[in-house]
Amino acid sequence: MLAGVPCQIWIHSSRYTTCDLWADYKPNDNTTEFMMDRKQCIVKLLVQPSRGLVDEKFIILVQKAPPGYQLTIHALHKCEDGHSWEAFGHYTADTTGTVNVSEDPSLGGTYSGVEQMGLLWSLRPVPGSKPGLRLRKMNVQIPMEVTISVYQGHQTEGFMDQVPLASVVVERWYMAPGVRRIPITEDGLTATLFLPPGPGPSPGLLDLWGGGGQLVEYRASLLASHGIASLALDYLTPKITKQTGKMVDLQYFEKAYKVLEQHPQVNGSRIGMLGLSFGTSITFNMAVYSKVMKLRCAVCISGSHVQPVNGSMEEMLMNLYRNPDRFHFNKDNEVISRAMLLPIPTEPSLKVDMGRLKCPLLLVLGEDDQSWPVTESAMDIKEMMEQAGNSHLLTVLSYPNAGHLIEPPYTPHARATLFRNLATQEKVMVLWGGETVAHSHAQEDAWRKLLVFLKENLYSGTNSGATLLSHL
Amino acid sequence: MVRAHLSVTTIRQLIEMKMSTCSGVHRSLACLHRAVGGVRWKSSFRQAPLLTAAPVRSLIDEQISITGRFLPPDSPVTVRARMHSEEGDLWESFAHYNTTADGTVNLTQDHSVGGSYLGCEPMGLFWALQPAPGAREGLRLRKMNVETPIVMLMSLLEGHVSPSEGPSTELAVVTTERWYMAPGVKRIEIRQNGVVGTLFLPPGPGPFPAVLDLWGMGGGLVEYRSALFASRGYASLSLAYIGHKELPGPQNTMNVGDSYFKSAFQLLEDHPQVDGSRIGIMGLSFGVYLTLRIAINLGVKPSCLICVNGPVGSTLKLIDPEGRSSNFESEQKYWTYDDQGYVSFKAVSLPANIVPASIVKVERLTCPLMYIVGEDDLSSSAIENANLIEETLSAAGKSQLFTRLSYPGAGHLIEPPYTPNARISLWSVKPKKVMTLWGGHTAPHAAAQEDSWKKILDFMECHLRR
């Protein structure tokens, strides 16, 4: 089942031999002395691969436990800003003393049921952490490290005060080997280009995040790991805005497109665009109206086409906040902003004319999105395109109970996080929505389909030696 | 601006709004889902050739799966691997395959029909690496910095080509990394109690069984085998004893003796994360003699010993009872030269030529010993020494302690698997350039490394964990 020789880490966590333990341990013994005793049993813990890409699945195997033994598999991650995140599942070893996380159900913990990757997507800040944290990797050149441990019994707390039965470290990488990271500063841009390995040329992609700003690289680096030269663009907090105090205009995005188009290792006739949240506002606009961008396809995640179409980027951003009474706080003081663009206008100047779209479009949305009116927007887009006769270009992925932050797979779900609103310069607790299990499954499914969509639309046609992929 | 006062009215509005939004949304979701249903998720485009390595980041001793897909059916292709050593030399390997009827090539099941290796060899591209044409003579591929991976560029080329023949059409590439350290393994420089070494600790709470890791007369501090042991769950101490600037005295003599090796063993025993009752010793070449000497003469109690191609006594003239020795070049009478001027040290370690007083009293052995022989070892008399040890133990009624692994076609440098063998390499440059013969033929040597490594780990499992 496992490819190659598994990486096995044995931990002998006690000075006692197995013989002593087997003689003492009776599976149906109701006494708890064994569990509390310093005599711990030896288990074998194996995670394969020990170094994987962030969107790759891993296999976690516990072996050599006593049959029927209750144990907890625990994941611990210390993120870049120093906060600790944990997840855990309760398992019972079978008659051969084995637990296989991809086949056996978790009986409780931060996830339940058969969930091969539950230990990652159900990660949450450890007790005592400040509220509203979000897990995001900013340095993609070094991997995310997760410590996977086995503890005896079904436990829910106090892991850090105990010695595990076994423990391994797993690395989760955002960049495949050979992917090159190139900072882009020409033309006043603040961006990073990720090139797949090989001589190229590769198809290209402009990658936009949302209203939180910053230069967020992890999705672009992952896409490059799948063979697409991707440019992560900071458009809300770029150096030029910090220096001049002025927000960029729409030409900024066209400059970014040109950087991709003219790059010797990018196939300039095969460029797509991907946006999330406010990034979709730009993507919709560019896809339909830009005279410079000739996009082969567009992907819009958790967004809307509603905007002042002849406005500047700043006007598009401020348009979101023009009606303060459309923002509501729930009982937990989390802001729900989805009504900010409702109702969907009928006036043409207030939304992108999707009937004029000429390239394939993939819409991804979570039906429990509390932050943007994604479902209403998608329905309106569909209607516009059906009326105009270009709806064959449209594909919609709509996920029940998923929220706004549809991220690469196994990214921990957070229903609400602290968000610095760049338009208002305020930090608020924003309700993104989503129920963790459904949201996590949605992320996995959406990513897979997004990759197929991009490859199908960016690679179609034959080539020999013209397109080289680094694949996982 | 953004804030709204939390009032009953607002909450009611919110609930109503949410509900109406929901019902409106639910009614129309059916339409949306129909849009989803209309999607064809089967790719209809002709996919470009793809080369994959799984896992793409792996440990040095892990087998990986290399496959090419979306290739023309029943067609000749070449798979090529390239890497740069730490010294900057280019190493490469290649193999010729014919794709299947569905346009794939899979190195775990298909047969190479030409190139650096033949037959079904999933890891052939790794162990058959050779210096590229035009490279310097006498190279040996060794990773001295174990904290970074070996980066290998794999390519799929059209047709059956040789890299040196000129340009070829590259169909697909993949970059793969090979690591000596598993995630979480800690590397700790040891400079205490006079001991010069590097300790590798596995991740996890410990305590761990441990290994004292000894190399040969080449000297320095060679870490990669210890790094791998730690990646397999054993604390491992690589120990320097000759040819290291932080050791006392001239670098070409062994200026440390019994007390040094005892300190090293005790350092492991006393380490809070080591199970002091489960320590093994491994030695290659001259390290075999040291392994035996430590186990038998010094009053320490290792749980098992692993010896690879080395002598039962010192091949250096001893200068004191502590075991300190003169330099290797001082005694050349047993050196032999072949017709190309390459030197073989093999006769130096013939039992008859070993310093008699230094021969370790193997009959006093109290723990299991595994002795690994490369039958084409041109640098040491491994077979004769193995025989001597076996006879001595047998005479002492201790043959149950002895295990021999013997590999035809394997040379002196039986190292961790999937790494290339050096049949000869540069030994010294002063007073003149000398190449030394290690022996071993590429394919059988690779087989020996793969098999012996598994057996070494099983042996350690058996004697250091149970």
CSV table of C-alpha atoms in Angstrom, one decimal, chain B residues 177-349:
chain,number,residue,atom,x,y,z
B,177,GLU,CA,15.4,15.8,-2.9
B,178,ARG,CA,17.2,13.1,-1.0
B,179,TRP,CA,17.7,13.7,2.7
B,180,TYR,CA,20.0,12.2,5.3
B,181,MET,CA,18.0,13.7,8.2
B,182,ALA,CA,14.3,12.9,8.8
B,183,PRO,CA,12.3,15.9,10.0
B,184,GLY,CA,12.8,16.5,13.7
B,185,VAL,CA,16.2,14.8,13.9
B,186,LYS,CA,18.6,17.0,16.0
B,187,ARG,CA,22.2,17.5,15.1
B,188,ILE,CA,24.4,18.3,18.1
B,189,GLU,CA,28.1,19.1,17.8
B,190,ILE,CA,30.0,17.3,20.6
B,191,ARG,CA,33.2,18.8,21.9
B,192,GLN,CA,33.3,17.7,25.5
B,193,ASN,CA,35.5,15.6,27.7
B,194,GLY,CA,38.0,15.8,24.8
B,195,VAL,CA,35.6,13.9,22.6
B,196,VAL,CA,35.2,15.3,19.0
B,197,GLY,CA,32.0,14.1,17.3
B,198,THR,CA,28.5,14.8,16.2
B,199,LEU,CA,25.5,13.4,17.9
B,200,PHE,CA,22.2,12.9,16.1
B,201,LEU,CA,19.0,12.4,18.2
B,202,PRO,CA,15.7,11.2,16.8
B,203,PRO,CA,12.6,13.3,17.4
B,204,GLY,CA,10.5,12.3,20.4
B,205,PRO,CA,10.8,11.9,24.1
B,206,GLY,CA,13.5,9.3,24.3
B,207,PRO,CA,15.3,7.6,25.8
B,208,PHE,CA,16.6,6.0,22.7
B,209,PRO,CA,18.9,3.1,22.0
B,210,ALA,CA,22.2,4.3,20.5
B,211,VAL,CA,25.0,3.6,18.2
B,212,LEU,CA,28.7,4.7,18.3
B,213,ASP,CA,29.6,5.1,14.7
B,214,LEU,CA,33.2,4.7,13.5
B,215,TRP,CA,34.7,5.2,10.0
B,216,GLY,CA,38.1,4.4,8.6
B,217,MET,CA,41.6,5.8,8.2
B,218,GLY,CA,40.4,8.5,5.8
B,219,GLY,CA,39.7,10.5,9.0
B,220,GLY,CA,37.7,13.6,9.5
B,221,LEU,CA,34.2,13.5,10.9
B,222,VAL,CA,31.7,11.6,8.6
B,223,GLU,CA,28.1,12.2,9.7
B,224,TYR,CA,25.8,10.7,7.1
B,225,ARG,CA,25.4,7.2,8.5
B,226,SER,CA,24.7,8.5,12.0
B,227,ALA,CA,22.2,11.0,10.6
B,228,LEU,CA,20.4,8.0,8.9
B,229,PHE,CA,20.5,6.0,12.1
B,230,ALA,CA,18.8,8.8,14.0
B,231,SER,CA,16.2,9.0,11.2
B,232,ARG,CA,15.5,5.4,12.0
B,233,GLY,CA,15.1,6.0,15.7
B,234,TYR,CA,18.6,5.5,17.1
B,235,ALA,CA,20.7,8.1,18.9
B,236,SER,CA,24.0,8.0,17.0
B,237,LEU,CA,27.4,9.5,17.7
B,238,SER,CA,29.8,9.9,14.8
B,239,LEU,CA,33.3,10.0,16.3
B,240,ALA,CA,36.4,11.6,14.9
B,241,TYR,CA,39.7,9.9,15.9
B,242,ILE,CA,42.2,10.8,13.2
B,243,GLY,CA,42.6,13.6,10.6
B,244,HIS,CA,40.6,16.2,12.4
B,245,LYS,CA,41.9,19.6,13.3
B,246,GLU,CA,40.2,19.6,16.7
B,247,LEU,CA,42.0,16.4,17.8
B,248,PRO,CA,45.4,16.7,19.5
B,249,GLY,CA,48.6,16.2,17.6
B,250,PRO,CA,49.5,15.9,13.9
B,251,GLN,CA,46.6,14.9,11.7
B,252,ASN,CA,48.2,12.0,10.1
B,253,THR,CA,48.7,10.0,13.3
B,254,MET,CA,46.2,8.6,15.7
B,255,ASN,CA,46.9,10.5,18.9
B,256,VAL,CA,43.9,9.4,20.9
B,257,GLY,CA,43.7,6.0,22.7
B,258,ASP,CA,41.6,3.8,24.8
B,259,SER,CA,40.6,6.5,27.3
B,260,TYR,CA,39.3,8.6,24.4
B,261,PHE,CA,37.1,5.9,23.0
B,262,LYS,CA,35.9,5.0,26.6
B,263,SER,CA,34.9,8.7,27.1
B,264,ALA,CA,32.9,8.6,23.9
B,265,PHE,CA,31.1,5.5,24.9
B,266,GLN,CA,30.4,6.9,28.3
B,267,LEU,CA,29.2,10.1,26.8
B,268,LEU,CA,26.5,8.2,25.1
B,269,GLU,CA,25.7,6.1,28.2
B,270,ASP,CA,25.3,9.2,30.3
B,271,HIS,CA,23.2,11.2,27.9
B,272,PRO,CA,19.8,11.8,29.3
B,273,GLN,CA,18.1,10.8,26.0
B,274,VAL,CA,20.0,7.6,25.5
B,275,ASP,CA,19.1,4.3,27.1
B,276,GLY,CA,22.6,3.4,28.4
B,277,SER,CA,21.8,-0.3,28.5
B,278,ARG,CA,21.2,-0.4,24.7
B,279,ILE,CA,24.2,0.9,22.9
B,280,GLY,CA,25.7,-0.7,19.8
B,281,ILE,CA,29.0,0.0,18.0
B,282,MET,CA,29.5,0.1,14.2
B,283,GLY,CA,32.8,0.3,12.4
B,284,LEU,CA,34.0,0.3,8.8
B,285,SER,CA,37.5,-0.5,7.8
B,286,PHE,CA,39.9,0.6,10.5
B,287,GLY,CA,36.8,1.3,12.5
B,288,VAL,CA,36.3,-2.5,12.8
B,289,TYR,CA,39.4,-2.9,14.8
B,290,LEU,CA,38.4,0.1,17.0
B,291,THR,CA,34.9,-1.4,17.5
B,292,LEU,CA,36.4,-4.7,18.7
B,293,ARG,CA,38.9,-3.0,20.9
B,294,ILE,CA,36.3,-0.9,22.6
B,295,ALA,CA,33.9,-3.8,23.1
B,296,ILE,CA,36.5,-6.1,24.5
B,297,ASN,CA,39.4,-4.1,26.1
B,298,LEU,CA,37.7,-1.1,27.7
B,299,GLY,CA,35.3,-2.5,30.2
B,300,VAL,CA,32.2,-1.1,28.5
B,301,LYS,CA,29.2,-3.2,27.7
B,302,PRO,CA,27.8,-2.6,24.2
B,303,SER,CA,24.7,-4.7,23.3
B,304,CYS,CA,25.9,-5.5,19.7
B,305,LEU,CA,28.6,-4.8,17.2
B,306,ILE,CA,28.5,-4.3,13.4
B,307,CYS,CA,31.7,-4.6,11.5
B,308,VAL,CA,32.2,-3.9,7.8
B,309,ASN,CA,35.4,-4.9,5.9
B,310,GLY,CA,38.0,-4.3,8.6
B,311,PRO,CA,40.8,-5.9,10.6
B,312,VAL,CA,40.8,-7.7,13.9
B,313,GLY,CA,43.9,-5.8,14.9
B,314,SER,CA,45.7,-2.5,14.2
B,315,THR,CA,47.1,-1.9,10.7
B,316,LEU,CA,49.0,1.1,12.2
B,317,LYS,CA,52.1,0.6,14.3
B,318,LEU,CA,51.1,1.2,17.9
B,319,ILE,CA,53.2,3.6,19.8
B,320,ASP,CA,51.8,3.1,23.3
B,321,PRO,CA,49.7,0.6,25.3
B,322,GLU,CA,46.7,3.0,25.0
B,323,GLY,CA,46.5,2.3,21.3
B,324,ARG,CA,47.8,5.5,19.9
B,325,SER,CA,49.4,4.9,16.5
B,326,SER,CA,51.8,6.1,14.0
B,327,ASN,CA,50.8,7.3,10.6
B,328,PHE,CA,49.5,5.1,7.8
B,329,GLU,CA,52.1,6.1,5.3
B,330,SER,CA,55.0,5.1,7.4
B,331,GLU,CA,54.5,1.4,6.7
B,332,GLN,CA,54.2,0.7,3.0
B,333,LYS,CA,55.7,-2.6,2.6
B,334,TYR,CA,52.4,-4.3,2.1
B,335,TRP,CA,51.1,-1.8,-0.4
B,336,THR,CA,50.6,-3.2,-3.9
B,337,TYR,CA,50.2,-1.4,-7.2
B,338,ASP,CA,48.3,-2.5,-10.3
B,339,ASP,CA,49.4,-1.8,-13.8
B,340,GLN,CA,47.7,1.6,-13.7
B,341,GLY,CA,49.5,2.7,-10.7
B,342,TYR,CA,46.5,2.4,-8.3
B,343,VAL,CA,47.4,1.3,-4.8
B,344,SER,CA,45.7,-1.5,-2.9
B,345,PHE,CA,46.0,-1.6,0.9
B,346,LYS,CA,44.5,-5.1,1.0
B,347,ALA,CA,47.5,-7.0,2.2
B,348,VAL,CA,48.1,-4.5,5.0
B,349,SER,CA,45.3,-6.1,6.9
